[in-house]
mmCIF file of C-alpha atoms and ligand atoms in Angstrom:
data_model
loop_
_atom_site.group_PDB
_atom_site.id
_atom_site.type_symbol
_atom_site.label_atom_id
_atom_site.label_comp_id
_atom_site.label_asym_id
_atom_site.label_seq_id
_atom_site.Cartn_x
_atom_site.Cartn_y
_atom_site.Cartn_z
ATOM 1 C CA MET A 1 46.092 104.250 59.286
ATOM 2 C CA GLU A 2 45.748 100.490 58.882
ATOM 3 C CA LEU A 3 46.608 97.703 61.298
ATOM 4 C CA PHE A 4 48.034 94.470 59.881
ATOM 5 C CA LYS A 5 48.687 91.260 61.746
ATOM 6 C CA THR A 6 50.144 89.266 58.863
ATOM 7 C CA ILE A 7 53.152 89.683 56.609
ATOM 8 C CA LYS A 8 50.993 89.034 53.574
ATOM 9 C CA GLU A 9 48.547 91.878 54.230
ATOM 10 C CA LEU A 10 51.318 94.347 55.024
ATOM 11 C CA GLN A 11 53.270 93.413 51.922
ATOM 12 C CA GLN A 12 50.198 93.778 49.706
ATOM 13 C CA ALA A 13 49.774 97.367 50.856
ATOM 14 C CA LEU A 14 53.505 98.085 50.550
ATOM 15 C CA THR A 15 53.771 96.599 47.058
ATOM 16 C CA ALA A 16 51.081 98.985 45.845
ATOM 17 C CA ASP A 17 52.965 101.911 47.426
ATOM 18 C CA LYS A 18 56.316 100.850 46.038
ATOM 19 C CA ASN A 19 54.792 100.495 42.566
ATOM 20 C CA LYS A 20 53.776 104.142 42.863
ATOM 21 C CA GLY A 21 57.389 104.989 43.673
ATOM 22 C CA PHE A 22 56.659 105.927 47.304
ATOM 23 C CA SER A 23 59.554 105.893 49.756
ATOM 24 C CA ILE A 24 59.043 103.805 52.880
ATOM 25 C CA GLY A 25 60.138 104.846 56.364
ATOM 26 C CA PHE A 26 60.142 102.210 59.088
ATOM 27 C CA VAL A 27 60.063 102.512 62.884
ATOM 28 C CA PRO A 28 60.488 99.190 64.709
ATOM 29 C CA THR A 29 59.174 99.243 68.292
ATOM 30 C CA MET A 30 58.047 96.928 71.065
ATOM 31 C CA GLY A 31 55.026 99.123 71.785
ATOM 32 C CA ALA A 32 53.997 100.833 75.042
ATOM 33 C CA LEU A 33 54.635 103.927 72.992
ATOM 34 C CA HIS A 34 55.776 107.251 74.420
ATOM 35 C CA ARG A 35 57.088 110.519 73.000
ATOM 36 C CA GLY A 36 60.465 108.921 72.313
ATOM 37 C CA HIS A 37 58.919 106.477 69.857
ATOM 38 C CA LEU A 38 56.608 109.145 68.475
ATOM 39 C CA SER A 39 59.532 111.451 67.679
ATOM 40 C CA LEU A 40 60.871 108.694 65.416
ATOM 41 C CA VAL A 41 57.482 108.373 63.710
ATOM 42 C CA GLU A 42 57.311 112.131 63.229
ATOM 43 C CA ARG A 43 60.754 112.211 61.629
ATOM 44 C CA ALA A 44 59.900 109.233 59.408
ATOM 45 C CA GLY A 45 56.780 111.100 58.279
ATOM 46 C CA LEU A 46 58.812 114.140 57.279
ATOM 47 C CA GLU A 47 61.261 112.096 55.236
ATOM 48 C CA ASN A 48 59.056 109.458 53.577
ATOM 49 C CA GLU A 49 55.822 109.089 51.688
ATOM 50 C CA ARG A 50 54.728 106.056 53.700
ATOM 51 C CA VAL A 51 55.508 105.150 57.304
ATOM 52 C CA VAL A 52 55.338 101.688 58.835
ATOM 53 C CA VAL A 53 55.496 101.218 62.616
ATOM 54 C CA SER A 54 55.948 97.703 63.935
ATOM 55 C CA ILE A 55 54.788 96.780 67.409
ATOM 56 C CA PHE A 56 56.251 93.458 68.399
ATOM 57 C CA VAL A 57 57.629 92.340 71.750
ATOM 58 C CA ASN A 58 60.422 90.175 70.427
ATOM 59 C CA PRO A 59 60.963 87.173 72.726
ATOM 60 C CA THR A 60 64.413 86.321 71.338
ATOM 61 C CA GLN A 61 66.007 89.524 72.621
ATOM 62 C CA PHE A 62 64.967 88.997 76.254
ATOM 63 C CA ASN A 63 67.593 87.209 78.302
ATOM 64 C CA ASN A 64 65.352 87.402 81.373
ATOM 65 C CA SER A 65 61.966 85.692 81.278
ATOM 66 C CA ASN A 66 60.479 87.939 83.993
ATOM 67 C CA ASP A 67 61.428 90.998 81.961
ATOM 68 C CA LEU A 68 59.627 89.503 78.947
ATOM 69 C CA LYS A 69 56.573 88.634 81.033
ATOM 70 C CA SER A 70 56.320 92.052 82.697
ATOM 71 C CA TYR A 71 57.076 94.065 79.550
ATOM 72 C CA PRO A 72 54.140 96.503 79.141
ATOM 73 C CA ARG A 73 51.725 95.684 76.330
ATOM 74 C CA THR A 74 49.282 98.490 75.508
ATOM 75 C CA LEU A 75 48.216 97.991 71.889
ATOM 76 C CA ASP A 76 44.928 99.907 72.148
ATOM 77 C CA SER A 77 46.461 103.071 73.533
ATOM 78 C CA ASP A 78 49.398 102.708 71.107
ATOM 79 C CA LEU A 79 46.956 102.756 68.191
ATOM 80 C CA GLU A 80 45.223 105.768 69.682
ATOM 81 C CA LEU A 81 48.525 107.652 70.002
ATOM 82 C CA LEU A 82 49.667 106.750 66.503
ATOM 83 C CA SER A 83 46.403 107.977 64.993
ATOM 84 C CA SER A 84 47.578 111.587 65.420
ATOM 85 C CA TYR A 85 51.025 110.903 63.929
ATOM 86 C CA PRO A 86 52.078 110.329 60.321
ATOM 87 C CA CYS A 87 51.780 106.553 60.530
ATOM 88 C CA ASP A 88 50.215 104.727 57.574
ATOM 89 C CA TYR A 89 50.618 101.096 58.582
ATOM 90 C CA ILE A 90 51.001 99.369 61.918
ATOM 91 C CA PHE A 91 52.405 95.890 61.829
ATOM 92 C CA SER A 92 51.584 93.983 65.006
ATOM 93 C CA PRO A 93 52.202 90.290 64.331
ATOM 94 C CA GLU A 94 51.900 87.277 66.636
ATOM 95 C CA VAL A 95 55.152 85.575 67.611
ATOM 96 C CA THR A 96 54.413 82.649 65.258
ATOM 97 C CA GLU A 97 54.092 85.028 62.303
ATOM 98 C CA ILE A 98 57.690 86.183 62.794
ATOM 99 C CA TYR A 99 59.054 82.876 64.066
ATOM 100 C CA PRO A 100 57.112 80.036 62.402
ATOM 101 C CA GLU A 101 60.120 78.005 63.498
ATOM 102 C CA PRO A 102 62.941 78.886 65.879
ATOM 103 C CA ASP A 103 65.496 81.327 64.475
ATOM 104 C CA THR A 104 68.856 79.615 64.926
ATOM 105 C CA ARG A 105 70.953 82.279 63.231
ATOM 106 C CA LYS A 106 74.004 83.442 65.151
ATOM 107 C CA PHE A 107 75.381 86.873 64.367
ATOM 108 C CA ASP A 108 78.948 87.807 65.183
ATOM 109 C CA PHE A 109 79.383 91.481 65.973
ATOM 110 C CA GLY A 110 82.873 91.013 67.429
ATOM 111 C CA THR A 111 83.895 93.534 70.057
ATOM 112 C CA LEU A 112 80.781 95.670 69.462
ATOM 113 C CA GLU A 113 78.750 93.110 71.397
ATOM 114 C CA THR A 114 81.171 92.050 74.121
ATOM 115 C CA VAL A 115 80.824 95.327 76.035
ATOM 116 C CA MET A 116 78.071 97.105 77.982
ATOM 117 C CA GLU A 117 74.579 95.807 77.066
ATOM 118 C CA GLY A 118 76.089 92.905 75.139
ATOM 119 C CA HIS A 119 78.177 91.883 78.142
ATOM 120 C CA PHE A 120 75.391 92.168 80.711
ATOM 121 C CA ARG A 121 72.570 90.834 78.521
ATOM 122 C CA PRO A 122 74.088 87.824 76.751
ATOM 123 C CA GLY A 123 72.198 86.952 73.574
ATOM 124 C CA HIS A 124 70.270 90.235 73.579
ATOM 125 C CA PHE A 125 71.817 91.676 70.432
ATOM 126 C CA ASN A 126 71.598 88.365 68.620
ATOM 127 C CA GLY A 127 67.846 88.500 69.232
ATOM 128 C CA VAL A 128 67.700 92.142 68.143
ATOM 129 C CA ALA A 129 69.539 91.303 64.922
ATOM 130 C CA GLN A 130 67.238 88.325 64.311
ATOM 131 C CA VAL A 131 64.065 90.359 64.589
ATOM 132 C CA VAL A 132 65.289 93.520 62.871
ATOM 133 C CA SER A 133 66.738 91.576 59.927
ATOM 134 C CA LYS A 134 63.403 89.737 59.549
ATOM 135 C CA LEU A 135 61.430 92.975 59.790
ATOM 136 C CA PHE A 136 63.723 94.664 57.237
ATOM 137 C CA GLU A 137 63.223 91.688 54.921
ATOM 138 C CA ILE A 138 59.432 92.001 55.310
ATOM 139 C CA VAL A 139 59.129 95.794 55.024
ATOM 140 C CA LYS A 140 62.131 96.523 52.781
ATOM 141 C CA PRO A 141 62.233 100.137 53.952
ATOM 142 C CA ASP A 142 64.292 102.900 52.376
ATOM 143 C CA LYS A 143 65.049 104.347 55.800
ATOM 144 C CA ALA A 144 64.701 102.956 59.310
ATOM 145 C CA TYR A 145 64.676 105.094 62.450
ATOM 146 C CA PHE A 146 66.421 104.190 65.703
ATOM 147 C CA GLY A 147 66.702 106.134 68.947
ATOM 148 C CA LEU A 148 70.115 107.002 70.344
ATOM 149 C CA LYS A 149 68.875 106.076 73.812
ATOM 150 C CA ASP A 150 69.781 102.541 72.725
ATOM 151 C CA PHE A 151 73.173 103.701 71.571
ATOM 152 C CA GLN A 152 74.802 100.277 71.303
ATOM 153 C CA GLN A 153 71.755 98.908 69.490
ATOM 154 C CA TYR A 154 72.168 101.635 66.865
ATOM 155 C CA SER A 155 75.804 100.529 66.320
ATOM 156 C CA ILE A 156 74.775 96.875 66.111
ATOM 157 C CA ILE A 157 72.032 97.597 63.567
ATOM 158 C CA LYS A 158 74.450 99.546 61.366
ATOM 159 C CA ALA A 159 76.937 96.676 61.580
ATOM 160 C CA MET A 160 74.182 94.158 60.747
ATOM 161 C CA CYS A 161 73.145 96.114 57.662
ATOM 162 C CA SER A 162 76.667 96.233 56.312
ATOM 163 C CA MET A 163 77.214 92.545 57.164
ATOM 164 C CA LEU A 164 74.013 91.490 55.332
ATOM 165 C CA GLN A 165 74.427 94.191 52.662
ATOM 166 C CA LEU A 166 70.924 95.516 53.318
ATOM 167 C CA PRO A 167 69.946 98.550 51.238
ATOM 168 C CA VAL A 168 68.416 100.525 54.103
ATOM 169 C CA ARG A 169 69.583 103.817 55.583
ATOM 170 C CA ILE A 170 69.711 103.783 59.358
ATOM 171 C CA ILE A 171 68.707 107.150 60.783
ATOM 172 C CA PRO A 172 69.771 107.963 64.362
ATOM 173 C CA CYS A 173 67.286 110.043 66.408
ATOM 174 C CA ASP A 174 67.916 112.108 69.550
ATOM 175 C CA ILE A 175 66.971 110.922 73.026
ATOM 176 C CA ILE A 176 63.627 112.287 74.216
ATOM 177 C CA ARG A 177 63.394 112.965 77.953
ATOM 178 C CA GLU A 178 60.797 113.652 80.585
ATOM 179 C CA LYS A 179 60.801 117.241 81.927
ATOM 180 C CA ASP A 180 62.944 116.106 84.857
ATOM 181 C CA GLY A 181 65.564 114.617 82.524
ATOM 182 C CA LEU A 182 64.709 110.922 82.787
ATOM 183 C CA ALA A 183 65.103 109.308 79.357
ATOM 184 C CA MET A 184 61.709 108.125 78.181
ATOM 185 C CA SER A 185 61.349 104.362 78.214
ATOM 186 C CA SER A 186 58.470 101.909 78.146
ATOM 187 C CA ARG A 187 59.980 100.432 81.307
ATOM 188 C CA ASN A 188 59.488 103.725 83.228
ATOM 189 C CA ALA A 189 55.840 102.725 83.664
ATOM 190 C CA LEU A 190 57.035 99.802 85.808
ATOM 191 C CA LEU A 191 58.893 102.014 88.327
ATOM 192 C CA THR A 192 57.527 102.343 91.844
ATOM 193 C CA GLU A 193 56.809 105.892 93.002
ATOM 194 C CA ASN A 194 60.008 105.975 95.065
ATOM 195 C CA HIS A 195 62.174 104.646 92.239
ATOM 196 C CA ARG A 196 60.559 107.058 89.789
ATOM 197 C CA ALA A 197 61.451 109.911 92.148
ATOM 198 C CA VAL A 198 65.188 109.106 92.149
ATOM 199 C CA ALA A 199 65.503 107.937 88.521
ATOM 200 C CA PRO A 200 66.088 111.460 87.082
ATOM 201 C CA GLN A 201 69.325 111.584 89.061
ATOM 202 C CA ILE A 202 70.821 109.217 86.485
ATOM 203 C CA PHE A 203 70.761 111.963 83.872
ATOM 204 C CA SER A 204 71.833 114.680 86.357
ATOM 205 C CA ILE A 205 74.874 112.568 87.227
ATOM 206 C CA LEU A 206 75.679 112.134 83.517
ATOM 207 C CA GLN A 207 75.409 115.913 83.013
ATOM 208 C CA GLU A 208 77.686 116.533 86.000
ATOM 209 C CA ALA A 209 80.164 114.054 84.529
ATOM 210 C CA VAL A 210 80.282 116.064 81.317
ATOM 211 C CA SER A 211 80.902 119.331 83.147
ATOM 212 C CA GLU A 212 83.510 117.727 85.433
ATOM 213 C CA ALA A 213 85.404 116.445 82.393
ATOM 214 C CA GLU A 214 87.121 119.847 82.400
ATOM 215 C CA LEU A 215 88.730 118.899 85.698
ATOM 216 C CA PHE A 216 89.202 115.123 85.628
ATOM 217 C CA GLY A 217 90.307 112.418 83.222
ATOM 218 C CA PRO A 218 87.959 109.630 82.041
ATOM 219 C CA GLU A 219 89.068 107.144 84.743
ATOM 220 C CA GLU A 220 88.404 109.632 87.537
ATOM 221 C CA ILE A 221 85.052 110.608 85.976
ATOM 222 C CA LYS A 222 84.080 106.935 85.980
ATOM 223 C CA LYS A 223 84.947 106.603 89.668
ATOM 224 C CA ARG A 224 82.927 109.708 90.493
ATOM 225 C CA VAL A 225 79.855 108.452 88.613
ATOM 226 C CA ILE A 226 80.132 105.051 90.322
ATOM 227 C CA GLY A 227 80.396 106.784 93.720
ATOM 228 C CA LYS A 228 77.439 109.085 93.098
ATOM 229 C CA ILE A 229 75.127 106.270 92.007
ATOM 230 C CA ALA A 230 76.275 104.177 94.981
ATOM 231 C CA SER A 231 75.248 107.006 97.306
ATOM 232 C CA ILE A 232 71.600 106.711 96.170
ATOM 233 C CA PRO A 233 70.132 103.726 98.044
ATOM 234 C CA LEU A 234 67.375 103.006 95.504
ATOM 235 C CA LEU A 235 69.730 102.794 92.506
ATOM 236 C CA GLN A 236 72.240 100.052 91.674
ATOM 237 C CA LEU A 237 74.787 100.670 88.952
ATOM 238 C CA GLU A 238 75.389 97.905 86.444
ATOM 239 C CA TYR A 239 77.994 99.754 84.376
ATOM 240 C CA PHE A 240 79.192 103.172 83.384
ATOM 241 C CA ASP A 241 81.643 103.295 80.496
ATOM 242 C CA ILE A 242 83.068 106.125 78.437
ATOM 243 C CA VAL A 243 83.496 104.724 74.954
ATOM 244 C CA ASP A 244 84.411 105.691 71.429
ATOM 245 C CA GLU A 245 81.184 106.149 69.460
ATOM 246 C CA LEU A 246 82.331 103.871 66.623
ATOM 247 C CA THR A 247 84.263 101.074 68.323
ATOM 248 C CA LEU A 248 82.342 101.182 71.660
ATOM 249 C CA GLN A 249 85.646 100.457 73.392
ATOM 250 C CA ASN A 250 86.615 102.301 76.578
ATOM 251 C CA ILE A 251 88.698 105.402 76.179
ATOM 252 C CA THR A 252 91.318 106.306 78.751
ATOM 253 C CA SER A 253 92.185 109.860 77.720
ATOM 254 C CA TRP A 254 90.305 112.902 76.468
ATOM 255 C CA GLU A 255 93.042 113.135 73.825
ATOM 256 C CA HIS A 256 91.361 110.176 72.115
ATOM 257 C CA GLN A 257 90.185 111.210 68.657
ATOM 258 C CA GLY A 258 86.517 110.766 67.844
ATOM 259 C CA VAL A 259 83.277 111.254 69.722
ATOM 260 C CA LYS A 260 83.204 109.950 73.286
ATOM 261 C CA VAL A 261 79.968 108.711 74.818
ATOM 262 C CA GLY A 262 79.248 107.943 78.464
ATOM 263 C CA CYS A 263 76.865 104.966 78.641
ATOM 264 C CA ILE A 264 75.143 103.844 81.808
ATOM 265 C CA ALA A 265 72.855 101.032 82.973
ATOM 266 C CA VAL A 266 71.214 101.254 86.384
ATOM 267 C CA PHE A 267 68.718 99.131 88.237
ATOM 268 C CA ALA A 268 65.950 101.079 89.944
ATOM 269 C CA GLY A 269 64.496 98.199 91.943
ATOM 270 C CA SER A 270 63.831 95.474 89.392
ATOM 271 C CA VAL A 271 63.615 97.923 86.486
ATOM 272 C CA ARG A 272 66.721 98.296 84.362
ATOM 273 C CA LEU A 273 67.252 101.756 82.897
ATOM 274 C CA ILE A 274 69.847 102.847 80.341
ATOM 275 C CA ASP A 275 70.965 106.271 79.236
ATOM 276 C CA ASN A 276 73.948 107.966 77.639
ATOM 277 C CA ILE A 277 75.526 111.348 77.047
ATOM 278 C CA VAL A 278 78.095 112.720 74.621
ATOM 279 C CA PHE A 279 81.266 114.206 76.046
ATOM 280 C CA ALA A 280 81.804 117.290 73.929
ATOM 281 C CA LYS A 281 85.588 117.234 74.237
HETATM 282 P P1 LIG B 301 61.671 99.922 71.972
HETATM 283 O O1 LIG B 301 60.195 99.929 71.835
HETATM 284 O O2 LIG B 301 62.147 100.163 73.364
HETATM 285 O O3 LIG B 301 62.316 98.730 71.303
HETATM 286 O O4 LIG B 301 62.185 101.206 71.163
HETATM 287 C C1 LIG B 301 61.872 101.368 69.817
HETATM 288 C C2 LIG B 301 62.700 102.495 69.271
HETATM 289 O O5 LIG B 301 62.409 103.699 69.977
HETATM 290 C C3 LIG B 301 64.210 102.243 69.424
HETATM 291 O O6 LIG B 301 64.890 102.689 68.259
HETATM 292 C C4 LIG B 301 64.553 103.078 70.620
HETATM 293 O O7 LIG B 301 65.905 103.497 70.651
HETATM 294 C C5 LIG B 301 63.624 104.268 70.421
HETATM 295 N N1 LIG B 301 63.433 104.971 71.687
HETATM 296 C C6 LIG B 301 63.020 104.436 72.864
HETATM 297 N N2 LIG B 301 63.032 105.381 73.827
HETATM 298 C C7 LIG B 301 63.466 106.524 73.254
HETATM 299 C C8 LIG B 301 63.707 107.857 73.725
HETATM 300 N N3 LIG B 301 63.506 108.203 74.993
HETATM 301 N N4 LIG B 301 64.145 108.774 72.840
HETATM 302 C C9 LIG B 301 64.371 108.431 71.539
HETATM 303 N N5 LIG B 301 64.174 107.192 71.039
HETATM 304 C C10 LIG B 301 63.726 106.258 71.875
#
């Protein structure tokens, strides 16, 4: 496993691999790695001859400067964790390596970005598209691995690749959870003990919503989820939407064709947590 800080060094190693005909799997991350990230690395290792993991806290995707400042940075323990996974190269650049000058590109993802995360975190997906398109240009992977915890991000990345005609396959990976159901997230480390104790209820409420879908329509399910979160004093709901997996637009009936996904964002104190669940109807 080798650690590179510059584009040049990483590309030298990758050029040699590509000349040998090796396939390249890529896992972009912001570090503070946990089993969620590592499951992506594991999958990339099974499907590729070389695996690149990037660790880069991308400033352009943070619409809140406190969130950027407090974002956990744990490079040493990340390297330690990755050493027992099939990771060949770690790319951990400085901000100036990725943005030698400000990135002024504006992406237009239409209605995919006007809902949910896009609505509540203006500019977030533009920043994600900026960094991921740059990283794809640097690494030129055959496949790139994204977690379904960030469900809307996965849709945005697919849209970006078709918009820019990038020859990379985007591989969706299942959500990895703590034993108590809480979706793993680097931000979980920032939860107070009391917030950590109630946070698993987010997933329990999503699971209840799925089982109650036998009895109630989508609008009623939404109201019930809103009510249940409101009854937990340490949690504040930002949104809960039941959307079509492709358009990300709200559905109003279970008769709607296509996969339906319930997506939620909740504040536990100052920590914002997201999760989602598929309605198997
Ligand atoms: P991040 O470091 O938060 O930008 O995440 C890097 C990648 O790991 C993204 O594709 C995330 O969707 C994915 N990821 C984060 N948490 C999880 C999780 N609990 N399960 C699966 N994938 C995850």
